Amino acid sequence: MRNRRTIAAALSVLALTAVAACGKEAPKSDDSSAKLPTYTVKTDAAVSGSKVFEEAKKRGKLVIGAKSDQPFLGFENVTTKTRDGFDIEIAKMIAADLGFGPDKIEWKTIVSANRETALKNAQIDLYVGTYTINDTRKQSVSFAGPYYVAGQDLLVKATNKEITGPESVAGKKVCSVTGSTSVKQIKTYNPGTVVEYETYAQCVDKLLTDEVDAVTTDDAILKGFGAKNAGKLRVVGKPFTKEPYGIGVQKEDPAFQQAVIAALKAHEDNGDWKKAYDATLGLSGSPAPEIPALTN
Ligand code: GLU
């Protein structure tokens, strides 16, 4: 089984290299931005009855909460102060339809545990960052989505043969993030110890130094870290939950929520979603899935 996985991983690396090597259109592996779509910024955007929109217009900036440590999803290059990833693209699409170009976005890094509070206290206008839609969260925030469905999985050292799924974490140290669905769900599987940090990047550091045996969260997140640490880490590959991602918005502003849903739908329908996926999350090794139907 392990050999098969190793071969599969090697083949997918070869396939990626082959794609990059042939065809004029293919970007260099270090130049993924070449394929990123650009979004036309609406000059006549209006959201009648939305306080969040009116205040953003007045201040001239849309304040977006995001992750900064998740490769291919929500990542901040601290040197260039630029952000990239699938969630960042989703945020930019929405912003463009609301009349805010990339230079009119103010990004705020918000970790998993602080998302609801940031929205409730109106510190951000919307949140885009691997944010699972669920009923508990819906008591304090609203969502637009789902725009992607992930599943919880495990990330281990490439040499680890013992951890094969959530049933095999008994007696093991598993790391996850405070305030996430992942940390709650892994506790139902009876691991030895659950270690909690603020970010998944911190967990991955602990895995690389053997202070924990596994990191658990959404496969989409883990694949990004796996790709960045190829040969050292591997994703187990048996997702055991469904994590529908939504854009978090303030609960008291249904007009704004509807505007975000409409923007998302427009960019799914015109092909931007797929282009953005291929140029970001798709680079961590998984082809674009079907776009889930919008229900929120
Ligand atoms: N999607 C899960 C959640 O919303 C885990 C990833 C995260 O913490 O952002 O809790």
PDB file of N, CA, C and O and ligand atoms in Angstrom, residues 67 70 87 110-113 115-116 127 129-134 137 143 150-152 176-185 198 200 216-218 221 241-246, ligand 1:
ATOM      1  N   LYS A  67      -6.811  33.713   6.282  1.00  0.00           N
ATOM      2  CA  LYS A  67      -5.678  33.008   6.885  1.00  0.00           C
ATOM      3  C   LYS A  67      -4.400  33.493   6.205  1.00  0.00           C
ATOM      4  O   LYS A  67      -4.446  33.984   5.072  1.00  0.00           O
ATOM      5  N   GLN A  70      -1.669  29.214   5.260  1.00  0.00           N
ATOM      6  CA  GLN A  70      -2.120  27.997   4.587  1.00  0.00           C
ATOM      7  C   GLN A  70      -1.753  28.019   3.087  1.00  0.00           C
ATOM      8  O   GLN A  70      -2.418  28.671   2.285  1.00  0.00           O
ATOM      9  N   ASP A  87      -8.624  30.806  -1.475  1.00  0.00           N
ATOM     10  CA  ASP A  87      -9.513  31.668  -0.676  1.00  0.00           C
ATOM     11  C   ASP A  87      -9.284  33.145  -0.985  1.00  0.00           C
ATOM     12  O   ASP A  87     -10.229  33.943  -1.000  1.00  0.00           O
ATOM     13  N   ILE A 110      -6.950  36.507  10.528  1.00  0.00           N
ATOM     14  CA  ILE A 110      -7.771  36.109  11.680  1.00  0.00           C
ATOM     15  C   ILE A 110      -7.657  34.590  11.809  1.00  0.00           C
ATOM     16  O   ILE A 110      -7.970  33.872  10.848  1.00  0.00           O
ATOM     17  N   VAL A 111      -7.227  34.102  12.955  1.00  0.00           N
ATOM     18  CA  VAL A 111      -7.089  32.651  13.146  1.00  0.00           C
ATOM     19  C   VAL A 111      -8.457  32.020  13.409  1.00  0.00           C
ATOM     20  O   VAL A 111      -9.428  32.722  13.717  1.00  0.00           O
ATOM     21  N   SER A 112      -8.520  30.702  13.291  1.00  0.00           N
ATOM     22  CA  SER A 112      -9.805  29.981  13.377  1.00  0.00           C
ATOM     23  C   SER A 112     -10.632  30.374  14.600  1.00  0.00           C
ATOM     24  O   SER A 112     -11.835  30.606  14.492  1.00  0.00           O
ATOM     25  N   ALA A 113      -9.983  30.461  15.755  1.00  0.00           N
ATOM     26  CA  ALA A 113     -10.723  30.686  16.999  1.00  0.00           C
ATOM     27  C   ALA A 113     -11.388  32.060  17.067  1.00  0.00           C
ATOM     28  O   ALA A 113     -12.316  32.266  17.851  1.00  0.00           O
ATOM     29  N   ARG A 115     -12.788  33.910  14.413  1.00  0.00           N
ATOM     30  CA  ARG A 115     -13.594  34.301  13.254  1.00  0.00           C
ATOM     31  C   ARG A 115     -14.960  34.861  13.637  1.00  0.00           C
ATOM     32  O   ARG A 115     -15.355  35.936  13.164  1.00  0.00           O
ATOM     33  N   GLU A 116     -15.683  34.112  14.481  1.00  0.00           N
ATOM     34  CA  GLU A 116     -17.021  34.576  14.850  1.00  0.00           C
ATOM     35  C   GLU A 116     -16.964  35.933  15.549  1.00  0.00           C
ATOM     36  O   GLU A 116     -17.758  36.833  15.261  1.00  0.00           O
ATOM     37  N   TYR A 127     -15.302  37.167   5.726  1.00  0.00           N
ATOM     38  CA  TYR A 127     -14.187  36.285   6.053  1.00  0.00           C
ATOM     39  C   TYR A 127     -14.102  35.172   5.021  1.00  0.00           C
ATOM     40  O   TYR A 127     -15.108  34.501   4.745  1.00  0.00           O
ATOM     41  N   GLY A 129     -11.693  31.926   4.555  1.00  0.00           N
ATOM     42  CA  GLY A 129     -10.548  31.155   5.036  1.00  0.00           C
ATOM     43  C   GLY A 129     -10.929  29.796   5.573  1.00  0.00           C
ATOM     44  O   GLY A 129     -11.084  29.632   6.782  1.00  0.00           O
ATOM     45  N   THR A 130     -11.105  28.845   4.684  1.00  0.00           N
ATOM     46  CA  THR A 130     -11.399  27.438   5.040  1.00  0.00           C
ATOM     47  C   THR A 130     -12.429  27.328   6.174  1.00  0.00           C
ATOM     48  O   THR A 130     -12.271  26.546   7.105  1.00  0.00           O
ATOM     49  N   TYR A 131     -13.483  28.107   6.021  1.00  0.00           N
ATOM     50  CA  TYR A 131     -14.451  28.301   7.114  1.00  0.00           C
ATOM     51  C   TYR A 131     -15.662  27.371   6.900  1.00  0.00           C
ATOM     52  O   TYR A 131     -16.499  27.620   6.030  1.00  0.00           O
ATOM     53  N   THR A 132     -15.734  26.323   7.672  1.00  0.00           N
ATOM     54  CA  THR A 132     -16.826  25.354   7.532  1.00  0.00           C
ATOM     55  C   THR A 132     -18.168  25.946   7.968  1.00  0.00           C
ATOM     56  O   THR A 132     -18.279  26.510   9.062  1.00  0.00           O
ATOM     57  N   ILE A 133     -19.154  25.769   7.103  1.00  0.00           N
ATOM     58  CA  ILE A 133     -20.522  26.203   7.414  1.00  0.00           C
ATOM     59  C   ILE A 133     -21.118  25.161   8.370  1.00  0.00           C
ATOM     60  O   ILE A 133     -21.125  23.971   8.054  1.00  0.00           O
ATOM     61  N   ASN A 134     -21.563  25.583   9.534  1.00  0.00           N
ATOM     62  CA  ASN A 134     -22.311  24.644  10.385  1.00  0.00           C
ATOM     63  C   ASN A 134     -23.305  25.394  11.268  1.00  0.00           C
ATOM     64  O   ASN A 134     -23.277  26.629  11.363  1.00  0.00           O
ATOM     65  N   ARG A 137     -22.063  27.681  14.250  1.00  0.00           N
ATOM     66  CA  ARG A 137     -21.544  28.986  13.792  1.00  0.00           C
ATOM     67  C   ARG A 137     -22.657  29.882  13.269  1.00  0.00           C
ATOM     68  O   ARG A 137     -22.582  31.104  13.401  1.00  0.00           O
ATOM     69  N   PHE A 143     -23.486  32.817   6.327  1.00  0.00           N
ATOM     70  CA  PHE A 143     -22.537  32.329   5.323  1.00  0.00           C
ATOM     71  C   PHE A 143     -23.058  32.544   3.911  1.00  0.00           C
ATOM     72  O   PHE A 143     -24.273  32.604   3.691  1.00  0.00           O
ATOM     73  N   ALA A 150     -14.351  20.348   1.549  1.00  0.00           N
ATOM     74  CA  ALA A 150     -13.157  19.598   1.957  1.00  0.00           C
ATOM     75  C   ALA A 150     -13.584  18.441   2.856  1.00  0.00           C
ATOM     76  O   ALA A 150     -14.789  18.245   3.097  1.00  0.00           O
ATOM     77  N   GLY A 151     -12.617  17.664   3.340  1.00  0.00           N
ATOM     78  CA  GLY A 151     -12.910  16.589   4.285  1.00  0.00           C
ATOM     79  C   GLY A 151     -11.746  16.472   5.246  1.00  0.00           C
ATOM     80  O   GLY A 151     -10.586  16.628   4.835  1.00  0.00           O
ATOM     81  N   GLN A 152     -12.029  16.202   6.499  1.00  0.00           N
ATOM     82  CA  GLN A 152     -10.930  16.122   7.482  1.00  0.00           C
ATOM     83  C   GLN A 152     -10.053  14.907   7.218  1.00  0.00           C
ATOM     84  O   GLN A 152     -10.539  13.812   6.928  1.00  0.00           O
ATOM     85  N   SER A 176      -3.876  20.013  16.296  1.00  0.00           N
ATOM     86  CA  SER A 176      -4.856  20.734  15.490  1.00  0.00           C
ATOM     87  C   SER A 176      -5.022  22.143  16.051  1.00  0.00           C
ATOM     88  O   SER A 176      -4.279  22.544  16.942  1.00  0.00           O
ATOM     89  N   VAL A 177      -6.002  22.860  15.514  1.00  0.00           N
ATOM     90  CA  VAL A 177      -6.109  24.280  15.826  1.00  0.00           C
ATOM     91  C   VAL A 177      -7.338  24.591  16.686  1.00  0.00           C
ATOM     92  O   VAL A 177      -8.441  24.101  16.420  1.00  0.00           O
ATOM     93  N   THR A 178      -7.126  25.400  17.686  1.00  0.00           N
ATOM     94  CA  THR A 178      -8.197  25.808  18.599  1.00  0.00           C
ATOM     95  C   THR A 178      -9.329  26.485  17.815  1.00  0.00           C
ATOM     96  O   THR A 178      -9.069  27.306  16.932  1.00  0.00           O
ATOM     97  N   GLY A 179     -10.557  26.110  18.159  1.00  0.00           N
ATOM     98  CA  GLY A 179     -11.714  26.745  17.531  1.00  0.00           C
ATOM     99  C   GLY A 179     -12.098  26.142  16.184  1.00  0.00           C
ATOM    100  O   GLY A 179     -13.035  26.605  15.546  1.00  0.00           O
ATOM    101  N   SER A 180     -11.389  25.108  15.749  1.00  0.00           N
ATOM    102  CA  SER A 180     -11.710  24.484  14.452  1.00  0.00           C
ATOM    103  C   SER A 180     -12.662  23.311  14.660  1.00  0.00           C
ATOM    104  O   SER A 180     -12.750  22.750  15.752  1.00  0.00           O
ATOM    105  N   THR A 181     -13.332  22.941  13.576  1.00  0.00           N
ATOM    106  CA  THR A 181     -14.157  21.727  13.628  1.00  0.00           C
ATOM    107  C   THR A 181     -13.223  20.520  13.769  1.00  0.00           C
ATOM    108  O   THR A 181     -13.580  19.525  14.386  1.00  0.00           O
ATOM    109  N   SER A 182     -12.027  20.627  13.212  1.00  0.00           N
ATOM    110  CA  SER A 182     -11.073  19.501  13.213  1.00  0.00           C
ATOM    111  C   SER A 182     -10.736  19.052  14.631  1.00  0.00           C
ATOM    112  O   SER A 182     -10.664  17.849  14.919  1.00  0.00           O
ATOM    113  N   VAL A 183     -10.496  20.018  15.515  1.00  0.00           N
ATOM    114  CA  VAL A 183     -10.076  19.660  16.872  1.00  0.00           C
ATOM    115  C   VAL A 183     -11.224  18.957  17.619  1.00  0.00           C
ATOM    116  O   VAL A 183     -11.011  17.983  18.332  1.00  0.00           O
ATOM    117  N   LYS A 184     -12.437  19.440  17.376  1.00  0.00           N
ATOM    118  CA  LYS A 184     -13.599  18.815  18.031  1.00  0.00           C
ATOM    119  C   LYS A 184     -13.770  17.390  17.550  1.00  0.00           C
ATOM    120  O   LYS A 184     -13.966  16.469  18.320  1.00  0.00           O
ATOM    121  N   GLN A 185     -13.693  17.229  16.229  1.00  0.00           N
ATOM    122  CA  GLN A 185     -13.982  15.922  15.643  1.00  0.00           C
ATOM    123  C   GLN A 185     -12.928  14.876  15.983  1.00  0.00           C
ATOM    124  O   GLN A 185     -13.264  13.726  16.222  1.00  0.00           O
ATOM    125  N   GLU A 198      -2.610  27.898  17.484  1.00  0.00           N
ATOM    126  CA  GLU A 198      -3.455  28.892  16.802  1.00  0.00           C
ATOM    127  C   GLU A 198      -3.527  28.670  15.309  1.00  0.00           C
ATOM    128  O   GLU A 198      -4.490  29.050  14.667  1.00  0.00           O
ATOM    129  N   TYR A 200      -2.289  26.104  11.711  1.00  0.00           N
ATOM    130  CA  TYR A 200      -1.851  24.789  11.227  1.00  0.00           C
ATOM    131  C   TYR A 200      -0.356  24.782  10.934  1.00  0.00           C
ATOM    132  O   TYR A 200       0.296  23.743  11.077  1.00  0.00           O
ATOM    133  N   THR A 216      -4.085  17.116  12.180  1.00  0.00           N
ATOM    134  CA  THR A 216      -5.376  16.836  11.550  1.00  0.00           C
ATOM    135  C   THR A 216      -6.150  18.109  11.273  1.00  0.00           C
ATOM    136  O   THR A 216      -6.238  19.004  12.107  1.00  0.00           O
ATOM    137  N   THR A 217      -6.650  18.185  10.048  1.00  0.00           N
ATOM    138  CA  THR A 217      -7.595  19.212   9.625  1.00  0.00           C
ATOM    139  C   THR A 217      -8.073  18.848   8.219  1.00  0.00           C
ATOM    140  O   THR A 217      -7.910  17.695   7.783  1.00  0.00           O
ATOM    141  N   ASP A 218      -8.615  19.839   7.488  1.00  0.00           N
ATOM    142  CA  ASP A 218      -9.145  19.577   6.154  1.00  0.00           C
ATOM    143  C   ASP A 218      -8.057  19.095   5.195  1.00  0.00           C
ATOM    144  O   ASP A 218      -6.938  19.629   5.202  1.00  0.00           O
ATOM    145  N   ILE A 221      -6.160  21.755   3.219  1.00  0.00           N
ATOM    146  CA  ILE A 221      -5.077  22.439   3.936  1.00  0.00           C
ATOM    147  C   ILE A 221      -3.852  21.528   4.013  1.00  0.00           C
ATOM    148  O   ILE A 221      -2.725  21.935   3.732  1.00  0.00           O
ATOM    149  N   THR A 241     -14.748  13.438   7.225  1.00  0.00           N
ATOM    150  CA  THR A 241     -15.873  14.355   7.481  1.00  0.00           C
ATOM    151  C   THR A 241     -16.137  15.131   6.185  1.00  0.00           C
ATOM    152  O   THR A 241     -15.369  15.019   5.227  1.00  0.00           O
ATOM    153  N   LYS A 242     -17.212  15.918   6.215  1.00  0.00           N
ATOM    154  CA  LYS A 242     -17.461  16.842   5.096  1.00  0.00           C
ATOM    155  C   LYS A 242     -17.390  18.264   5.653  1.00  0.00           C
ATOM    156  O   LYS A 242     -18.031  18.571   6.666  1.00  0.00           O
ATOM    157  N   GLU A 243     -16.576  19.098   5.014  1.00  0.00           N
ATOM    158  CA  GLU A 243     -16.360  20.477   5.474  1.00  0.00           C
ATOM    159  C   GLU A 243     -16.731  21.437   4.337  1.00  0.00           C
ATOM    160  O   GLU A 243     -15.883  21.796   3.519  1.00  0.00           O
ATOM    161  N   PRO A 244     -18.002  21.831   4.268  1.00  0.00           N
ATOM    162  CA  PRO A 244     -18.393  22.776   3.216  1.00  0.00           C
ATOM    163  C   PRO A 244     -17.933  24.198   3.566  1.00  0.00           C
ATOM    164  O   PRO A 244     -18.289  24.717   4.626  1.00  0.00           O
ATOM    165  N   TYR A 245     -17.108  24.782   2.689  1.00  0.00           N
ATOM    166  CA  TYR A 245     -16.551  26.107   2.972  1.00  0.00           C
ATOM    167  C   TYR A 245     -17.520  27.221   2.584  1.00  0.00           C
ATOM    168  O   TYR A 245     -18.055  27.232   1.477  1.00  0.00           O
ATOM    169  N   GLY A 246     -17.681  28.174   3.512  1.00  0.00           N
ATOM    170  CA  GLY A 246     -18.521  29.330   3.233  1.00  0.00           C
ATOM    171  C   GLY A 246     -17.769  30.624   3.483  1.00  0.00           C
ATOM    172  O   GLY A 246     -16.746  30.654   4.187  1.00  0.00           O
TER     173      GLY A 246
HETATM  174  N1  GLU B   1     -12.710  23.933   8.044  1.00  0.00           N
HETATM  175  C1  GLU B   1     -12.459  23.703   9.419  1.00  0.00           C
HETATM  176  C2  GLU B   1     -13.034  24.793  10.287  1.00  0.00           C
HETATM  177  O1  GLU B   1     -13.650  25.704   9.816  1.00  0.00           O
HETATM  178  C3  GLU B   1     -10.985  23.538   9.713  1.00  0.00           C
HETATM  179  C4  GLU B   1     -10.089  24.543   9.060  1.00  0.00           C
HETATM  180  C5  GLU B   1      -9.944  25.833   9.817  1.00  0.00           C
HETATM  181  O2  GLU B   1      -9.715  25.825  11.044  1.00  0.00           O
HETATM  182  O3  GLU B   1     -10.039  26.876   9.174  1.00  0.00           O
HETATM  183  O4  GLU B   1     -12.935  24.763  11.480  1.00  0.00           O
END
